[in-house]
């Protein structure tokens, strides 16, 4: 079954911490590339949204930490420090193209509660109407997985956002070019799965197989995210963020990465 992207209207892109950071802090070049692609899509009339990680890692780097930050309170502090640093890089990159971006910090609560969700949806619609690119992250300062108020990983957060804002396509950028049947570095027979109609136990088992967990969130959370998106009527592509112009090429229909089909949309969009 082929990918049918000719009628794309709303696209959500998620980028993880490992793609965004290098030894000095932020990988500015990567931000520039992703933003360049988002701008191309935006100029074509698509409504694009970014979900970005990296706040905690950047905050830790600001504090001069060299090892992983595990303590919850310190992670929250790092998120508070790192989030404006992260946004300053996106703002600089979008400004180069004459575009405006906006920060949207959310938690599981806002997505789940009807009142706040409707409010959020209205804000995002206004941003789209204004031609602004919303950039989401979890509000890690007030919400943590430990107290059960956070989604906890941006793979699933991006899928919730995609289904709640009725996106057509979710693109998860990672450090491997999709889901393999085994570890491509060790198993010469490992095959890239390019087309998945249903995220079932068999598919999830591939993600659990040794060596396929190269990315930060792991392939499993990406598949769980794709499942959430599919249930919301949104297609997902999991692909490598190292691939040049991956976002534009995917939207042009190039069969990059692993494609997860949406389930039939249950409602008609406004
Ligand atoms: N919200 C976290 C951050 O910005 C990232 C969560 C994730 O990597 O999935 O640092």
mmCIF file of C-alpha atoms and ligand atoms in Angstrom:
data_model
loop_
_atom_site.group_PDB
_atom_site.id
_atom_site.type_symbol
_atom_site.label_atom_id
_atom_site.label_comp_id
_atom_site.label_asym_id
_atom_site.label_seq_id
_atom_site.Cartn_x
_atom_site.Cartn_y
_atom_site.Cartn_z
ATOM 1 C CA UNK A 1 0.000 0.000 0.000
ATOM 2 C CA UNK A 2 1.415 3.356 -0.926
ATOM 3 C CA UNK A 3 1.581 6.521 1.064
ATOM 4 C CA UNK A 4 -0.986 9.058 0.067
ATOM 5 C CA UNK A 5 0.291 12.489 1.061
ATOM 6 C CA UNK A 6 -1.061 14.691 -1.710
ATOM 7 C CA UNK A 7 -3.791 16.119 0.522
ATOM 8 C CA UNK A 8 -1.649 16.791 3.609
ATOM 9 C CA UNK A 9 -2.843 19.731 5.614
ATOM 10 C CA UNK A 10 -1.419 19.457 9.125
ATOM 11 C CA UNK A 11 1.936 17.891 9.992
ATOM 12 C CA UNK A 12 3.529 17.356 13.419
ATOM 13 C CA UNK A 13 7.287 16.742 13.607
ATOM 14 C CA UNK A 14 9.063 15.442 16.697
ATOM 15 C CA UNK A 15 12.798 15.748 17.245
ATOM 16 C CA UNK A 16 14.638 14.164 20.168
ATOM 17 C CA UNK A 17 17.449 15.313 22.435
ATOM 18 C CA UNK A 18 20.174 13.157 20.934
ATOM 19 C CA UNK A 19 19.708 14.650 17.467
ATOM 20 C CA UNK A 20 19.696 18.153 18.887
ATOM 21 C CA UNK A 21 22.707 18.092 21.129
ATOM 22 C CA UNK A 22 26.417 17.904 20.611
ATOM 23 C CA UNK A 23 29.345 18.300 22.975
ATOM 24 C CA UNK A 24 29.121 22.075 23.087
ATOM 25 C CA UNK A 25 25.383 22.162 23.745
ATOM 26 C CA UNK A 26 22.928 22.608 20.921
ATOM 27 C CA UNK A 27 23.623 21.313 17.438
ATOM 28 C CA UNK A 28 22.760 24.569 15.708
ATOM 29 C CA UNK A 29 23.242 23.076 12.257
ATOM 30 C CA UNK A 30 20.632 20.379 12.924
ATOM 31 C CA UNK A 31 18.158 22.984 14.184
ATOM 32 C CA UNK A 32 18.788 25.017 11.037
ATOM 33 C CA UNK A 33 18.164 21.989 8.808
ATOM 34 C CA UNK A 34 14.933 20.981 10.512
ATOM 35 C CA UNK A 35 13.700 24.563 10.565
ATOM 36 C CA UNK A 36 14.644 24.945 6.871
ATOM 37 C CA UNK A 37 12.452 21.957 6.000
ATOM 38 C CA UNK A 38 9.595 23.181 8.185
ATOM 39 C CA UNK A 39 9.770 26.574 6.464
ATOM 40 C CA UNK A 40 9.614 24.941 3.014
ATOM 41 C CA UNK A 41 6.484 23.013 4.056
ATOM 42 C CA UNK A 42 4.982 26.102 5.681
ATOM 43 C CA UNK A 43 5.566 28.106 2.498
ATOM 44 C CA UNK A 44 3.632 25.436 0.604
ATOM 45 C CA UNK A 45 0.648 26.171 2.822
ATOM 46 C CA UNK A 46 0.960 23.292 5.288
ATOM 47 C CA UNK A 47 0.272 23.887 8.974
ATOM 48 C CA UNK A 48 3.413 22.634 10.674
ATOM 49 C CA UNK A 49 4.028 21.988 14.347
ATOM 50 C CA UNK A 50 7.212 20.944 16.068
ATOM 51 C CA UNK A 51 7.543 18.901 19.254
ATOM 52 C CA UNK A 52 11.029 19.271 20.619
ATOM 53 C CA UNK A 53 12.969 17.675 23.443
ATOM 54 C CA UNK A 54 16.276 18.910 24.763
ATOM 55 C CA UNK A 55 15.326 21.262 27.600
ATOM 56 C CA UNK A 56 16.634 19.068 30.404
ATOM 57 C CA UNK A 57 19.853 18.215 28.573
ATOM 58 C CA UNK A 58 20.557 21.843 27.707
ATOM 59 C CA UNK A 59 19.801 22.985 31.245
ATOM 60 C CA UNK A 60 22.256 20.400 32.556
ATOM 61 C CA UNK A 61 24.894 21.692 30.153
ATOM 62 C CA UNK A 62 24.283 25.286 31.293
ATOM 63 C CA UNK A 63 25.004 24.093 34.830
ATOM 64 C CA UNK A 64 28.178 22.394 33.659
ATOM 65 C CA UNK A 65 26.904 18.877 34.429
ATOM 66 C CA UNK A 66 28.640 16.168 32.482
ATOM 67 C CA UNK A 67 26.640 13.134 33.572
ATOM 68 C CA UNK A 68 22.950 12.281 33.217
ATOM 69 C CA UNK A 69 20.648 14.149 35.594
ATOM 70 C CA UNK A 70 18.475 11.601 37.380
ATOM 71 C CA UNK A 71 17.055 13.378 40.431
ATOM 72 C CA UNK A 72 13.540 14.650 39.739
ATOM 73 C CA UNK A 73 13.880 18.110 41.321
ATOM 74 C CA UNK A 74 17.121 18.725 39.484
ATOM 75 C CA UNK A 75 15.592 17.582 36.186
ATOM 76 C CA UNK A 76 12.796 20.088 36.734
ATOM 77 C CA UNK A 77 15.342 22.827 37.430
ATOM 78 C CA UNK A 78 17.287 21.839 34.311
ATOM 79 C CA UNK A 79 14.099 21.991 32.218
ATOM 80 C CA UNK A 80 13.427 25.519 33.511
ATOM 81 C CA UNK A 81 16.966 26.568 32.602
ATOM 82 C CA UNK A 82 17.183 24.743 29.290
ATOM 83 C CA UNK A 83 13.775 25.507 27.743
ATOM 84 C CA UNK A 84 14.508 29.207 27.002
ATOM 85 C CA UNK A 85 17.936 28.243 25.659
ATOM 86 C CA UNK A 86 16.277 25.742 23.313
ATOM 87 C CA UNK A 87 13.679 28.272 22.184
ATOM 88 C CA UNK A 88 16.308 30.949 21.548
ATOM 89 C CA UNK A 89 17.908 28.661 18.951
ATOM 90 C CA UNK A 90 14.596 27.924 17.225
ATOM 91 C CA UNK A 91 13.685 31.592 17.267
ATOM 92 C CA UNK A 92 17.016 32.546 15.672
ATOM 93 C CA UNK A 93 16.574 29.880 12.970
ATOM 94 C CA UNK A 94 12.957 30.823 12.135
ATOM 95 C CA UNK A 95 13.780 34.542 12.152
ATOM 96 C CA UNK A 96 16.370 33.944 9.406
ATOM 97 C CA UNK A 97 13.413 32.924 7.217
ATOM 98 C CA UNK A 98 11.172 35.744 8.422
ATOM 99 C CA UNK A 99 8.928 33.324 10.333
ATOM 100 C CA UNK A 100 7.544 33.530 13.839
ATOM 101 C CA UNK A 101 7.508 30.567 16.187
ATOM 102 C CA UNK A 102 5.723 30.143 19.517
ATOM 103 C CA UNK A 103 6.348 28.105 22.652
ATOM 104 C CA UNK A 104 3.577 25.788 23.860
ATOM 105 C CA UNK A 105 4.286 23.891 27.071
ATOM 106 C CA UNK A 106 1.770 21.244 28.042
ATOM 107 C CA UNK A 107 1.248 18.323 30.389
ATOM 108 C CA UNK A 108 -0.950 15.266 30.300
ATOM 109 C CA UNK A 109 -3.580 17.113 32.336
ATOM 110 C CA UNK A 110 -4.243 19.769 29.695
ATOM 111 C CA UNK A 111 -4.639 17.146 27.011
ATOM 112 C CA UNK A 112 -6.972 14.997 29.049
ATOM 113 C CA UNK A 113 -9.220 17.615 30.553
ATOM 114 C CA UNK A 114 -11.845 18.859 28.121
ATOM 115 C CA UNK A 115 -11.887 22.475 29.293
ATOM 116 C CA UNK A 116 -8.134 22.999 29.036
ATOM 117 C CA UNK A 117 -7.918 20.926 25.879
ATOM 118 C CA UNK A 118 -10.488 23.060 24.052
ATOM 119 C CA UNK A 119 -8.594 26.122 25.226
ATOM 120 C CA UNK A 120 -5.334 24.676 23.943
ATOM 121 C CA UNK A 121 -6.914 23.780 20.629
ATOM 122 C CA UNK A 122 -8.168 27.353 20.245
ATOM 123 C CA UNK A 123 -4.716 28.778 20.969
ATOM 124 C CA UNK A 124 -3.113 26.484 18.420
ATOM 125 C CA UNK A 125 -5.757 27.379 15.816
ATOM 126 C CA UNK A 126 -5.046 31.081 16.388
ATOM 127 C CA UNK A 127 -1.325 30.465 15.936
ATOM 128 C CA UNK A 128 -1.996 28.605 12.671
ATOM 129 C CA UNK A 129 -4.227 31.420 11.438
ATOM 130 C CA UNK A 130 -1.470 33.908 12.234
ATOM 131 C CA UNK A 131 1.014 31.837 10.237
ATOM 132 C CA UNK A 132 3.026 31.050 13.371
ATOM 133 C CA UNK A 133 4.805 27.732 13.967
ATOM 134 C CA UNK A 134 3.915 26.277 17.410
ATOM 135 C CA UNK A 135 6.770 24.477 19.186
ATOM 136 C CA UNK A 136 5.621 22.054 21.881
ATOM 137 C CA UNK A 137 7.427 20.496 24.783
ATOM 138 C CA UNK A 138 6.209 18.926 27.987
ATOM 139 C CA UNK A 139 6.088 21.396 30.878
ATOM 140 C CA UNK A 140 8.604 19.406 32.896
ATOM 141 C CA UNK A 141 8.858 22.140 35.518
ATOM 142 C CA UNK A 142 5.383 21.497 36.891
ATOM 143 C CA UNK A 143 4.755 17.978 35.801
ATOM 144 C CA UNK A 144 6.767 14.799 36.238
ATOM 145 C CA UNK A 145 6.353 11.149 35.400
ATOM 146 C CA UNK A 146 7.065 10.409 39.076
ATOM 147 C CA UNK A 147 3.835 12.049 40.247
ATOM 148 C CA UNK A 148 1.945 10.729 37.236
ATOM 149 C CA UNK A 149 1.078 14.096 35.716
ATOM 150 C CA UNK A 150 3.432 13.936 32.739
ATOM 151 C CA UNK A 151 3.300 11.924 29.537
ATOM 152 C CA UNK A 152 6.987 11.390 30.223
ATOM 153 C CA UNK A 153 8.338 11.073 26.708
ATOM 154 C CA UNK A 154 7.929 13.353 23.760
ATOM 155 C CA UNK A 155 7.273 10.496 21.322
ATOM 156 C CA UNK A 156 3.898 9.863 22.894
ATOM 157 C CA UNK A 157 3.364 13.544 23.672
ATOM 158 C CA UNK A 158 3.743 14.315 19.961
ATOM 159 C CA UNK A 159 1.232 11.571 19.104
ATOM 160 C CA UNK A 160 -1.307 12.979 21.551
ATOM 161 C CA UNK A 161 -0.771 16.447 20.099
ATOM 162 C CA UNK A 162 -1.091 15.098 16.543
ATOM 163 C CA UNK A 163 -4.351 13.303 17.231
ATOM 164 C CA UNK A 164 -5.835 16.115 19.305
ATOM 165 C CA UNK A 165 -5.140 18.776 16.675
ATOM 166 C CA UNK A 166 -6.342 16.444 13.882
ATOM 167 C CA UNK A 167 -2.979 16.252 12.135
ATOM 168 C CA UNK A 168 -2.703 14.077 9.023
ATOM 169 C CA UNK A 169 0.912 13.085 9.529
ATOM 170 C CA UNK A 170 3.312 12.675 12.451
ATOM 171 C CA UNK A 171 7.023 12.452 11.606
ATOM 172 C CA UNK A 172 9.266 11.085 14.365
ATOM 173 C CA UNK A 173 12.891 11.987 13.684
ATOM 174 C CA UNK A 174 15.382 9.645 15.288
ATOM 175 C CA UNK A 175 18.930 8.346 14.811
ATOM 176 C CA UNK A 176 18.098 5.232 12.801
ATOM 177 C CA UNK A 177 16.203 5.086 9.531
ATOM 178 C CA UNK A 178 13.182 3.230 10.864
ATOM 179 C CA UNK A 179 12.130 -0.069 12.450
ATOM 180 C CA UNK A 180 14.256 -3.092 11.535
ATOM 181 C CA UNK A 181 13.489 -6.764 12.033
ATOM 182 C CA UNK A 182 16.849 -7.066 13.826
ATOM 183 C CA UNK A 183 19.993 -5.101 14.543
ATOM 184 C CA UNK A 184 21.233 -3.900 11.128
ATOM 185 C CA UNK A 185 24.739 -3.407 12.543
ATOM 186 C CA UNK A 186 25.033 -7.057 13.506
ATOM 187 C CA UNK A 187 22.494 -8.940 11.450
ATOM 188 C CA UNK A 188 23.011 -8.815 7.673
ATOM 189 C CA UNK A 189 19.463 -10.145 7.212
ATOM 190 C CA UNK A 190 17.837 -7.379 9.261
ATOM 191 C CA UNK A 191 15.238 -5.691 7.105
ATOM 192 C CA UNK A 192 13.824 -2.198 7.311
ATOM 193 C CA UNK A 193 10.053 -2.373 7.678
ATOM 194 C CA UNK A 194 8.751 0.316 5.363
ATOM 195 C CA UNK A 195 5.045 -0.245 5.758
ATOM 196 C CA UNK A 196 3.113 -1.215 8.887
ATOM 197 C CA UNK A 197 -0.649 -1.489 8.793
ATOM 198 C CA UNK A 198 -1.075 -2.293 12.467
ATOM 199 C CA UNK A 199 1.203 -1.930 15.491
ATOM 200 C CA UNK A 200 0.622 -5.391 16.952
ATOM 201 C CA UNK A 201 2.678 -7.601 19.289
ATOM 202 C CA UNK A 202 4.809 -8.882 16.415
ATOM 203 C CA UNK A 203 5.754 -5.348 15.387
ATOM 204 C CA UNK A 204 6.407 -4.323 19.000
ATOM 205 C CA UNK A 205 8.601 -7.391 19.421
ATOM 206 C CA UNK A 206 10.945 -6.100 16.692
ATOM 207 C CA UNK A 207 11.446 -2.941 18.704
ATOM 208 C CA UNK A 208 12.337 -4.984 21.727
ATOM 209 C CA UNK A 209 14.909 -7.105 19.929
ATOM 210 C CA UNK A 210 18.536 -6.588 20.911
ATOM 211 C CA UNK A 211 20.302 -3.640 19.406
ATOM 212 C CA UNK A 212 17.318 -1.855 17.979
ATOM 213 C CA UNK A 213 17.040 0.618 20.836
ATOM 214 C CA UNK A 214 19.511 3.148 19.483
ATOM 215 C CA UNK A 215 17.447 6.235 19.976
ATOM 216 C CA UNK A 216 16.811 8.116 23.194
ATOM 217 C CA UNK A 217 13.124 7.375 23.608
ATOM 218 C CA UNK A 218 13.653 3.938 22.090
ATOM 219 C CA UNK A 219 11.891 2.389 19.133
ATOM 220 C CA UNK A 220 9.190 0.978 21.389
ATOM 221 C CA UNK A 221 7.907 4.374 22.538
ATOM 222 C CA UNK A 222 7.943 5.454 18.893
ATOM 223 C CA UNK A 223 5.743 2.521 17.930
ATOM 224 C CA UNK A 224 3.444 3.193 20.863
ATOM 225 C CA UNK A 225 3.287 6.797 19.664
ATOM 226 C CA UNK A 226 2.450 5.616 16.135
ATOM 227 C CA UNK A 227 -0.343 3.501 17.601
ATOM 228 C CA UNK A 228 -1.806 6.492 19.461
ATOM 229 C CA UNK A 229 -1.588 8.569 16.273
ATOM 230 C CA UNK A 230 -3.180 5.786 14.170
ATOM 231 C CA UNK A 231 -6.102 5.579 16.596
ATOM 232 C CA UNK A 232 -6.529 9.322 16.169
ATOM 233 C CA UNK A 233 -6.631 8.954 12.387
ATOM 234 C CA UNK A 234 -3.081 10.229 11.846
ATOM 235 C CA UNK A 235 -0.327 8.484 9.851
ATOM 236 C CA UNK A 236 3.225 8.240 11.220
ATOM 237 C CA UNK A 237 6.651 8.056 9.608
ATOM 238 C CA UNK A 238 9.624 7.075 11.778
ATOM 239 C CA UNK A 239 12.832 8.110 10.053
ATOM 240 C CA UNK A 240 16.398 9.311 10.487
ATOM 241 C CA UNK A 241 16.996 12.941 11.308
ATOM 242 C CA UNK A 242 20.437 12.593 9.703
ATOM 243 C CA UNK A 243 18.837 12.231 6.283
ATOM 244 C CA UNK A 244 19.032 15.526 4.357
ATOM 245 C CA UNK A 245 15.671 17.245 3.858
ATOM 246 C CA UNK A 246 13.855 14.222 5.296
ATOM 247 C CA UNK A 247 10.703 16.203 6.131
ATOM 248 C CA UNK A 248 10.214 17.679 2.670
ATOM 249 C CA UNK A 249 11.077 14.398 0.955
ATOM 250 C CA UNK A 250 8.581 12.475 3.082
ATOM 251 C CA UNK A 251 5.821 14.984 2.367
ATOM 252 C CA UNK A 252 6.702 14.688 -1.329
ATOM 253 C CA UNK A 253 5.886 10.988 -1.046
ATOM 254 C CA UNK A 254 9.418 9.553 -0.992
ATOM 255 C CA UNK A 255 9.248 6.220 0.868
ATOM 256 C CA UNK A 256 11.755 7.094 3.613
ATOM 257 C CA UNK A 257 11.658 5.296 6.965
ATOM 258 C CA UNK A 258 8.882 3.217 8.458
ATOM 259 C CA UNK A 259 5.341 4.217 7.610
ATOM 260 C CA UNK A 260 2.541 3.356 10.021
ATOM 261 C CA UNK A 261 -0.922 3.575 8.505
ATOM 262 C CA UNK A 262 -3.680 5.549 10.214
ATOM 263 C CA UNK A 263 -6.891 3.833 11.196
ATOM 264 C CA UNK A 264 -9.908 5.223 9.497
ATOM 265 C CA UNK A 265 -10.595 8.726 10.705
ATOM 266 C CA UNK A 266 -13.565 8.544 12.980
ATOM 267 C CA UNK A 267 -14.832 12.045 12.529
ATOM 268 C CA UNK A 268 -14.834 14.647 9.849
ATOM 269 C CA UNK A 269 -12.472 17.503 10.501
ATOM 270 C CA UNK A 270 -13.670 21.072 10.659
HETATM 271 N N1 LIG B 1 10.699 17.048 27.805
HETATM 272 C C1 LIG B 1 12.049 16.551 27.864
HETATM 273 C C2 LIG B 1 13.055 17.668 27.576
HETATM 274 O O1 LIG B 1 12.753 18.608 26.906
HETATM 275 C C3 LIG B 1 12.302 15.447 26.855
HETATM 276 C C4 LIG B 1 11.459 14.220 26.931
HETATM 277 C C5 LIG B 1 11.919 13.191 25.873
HETATM 278 O O2 LIG B 1 13.114 13.180 25.519
HETATM 279 O O3 LIG B 1 11.112 12.450 25.367
HETATM 280 O O4 LIG B 1 14.191 17.592 27.959
#
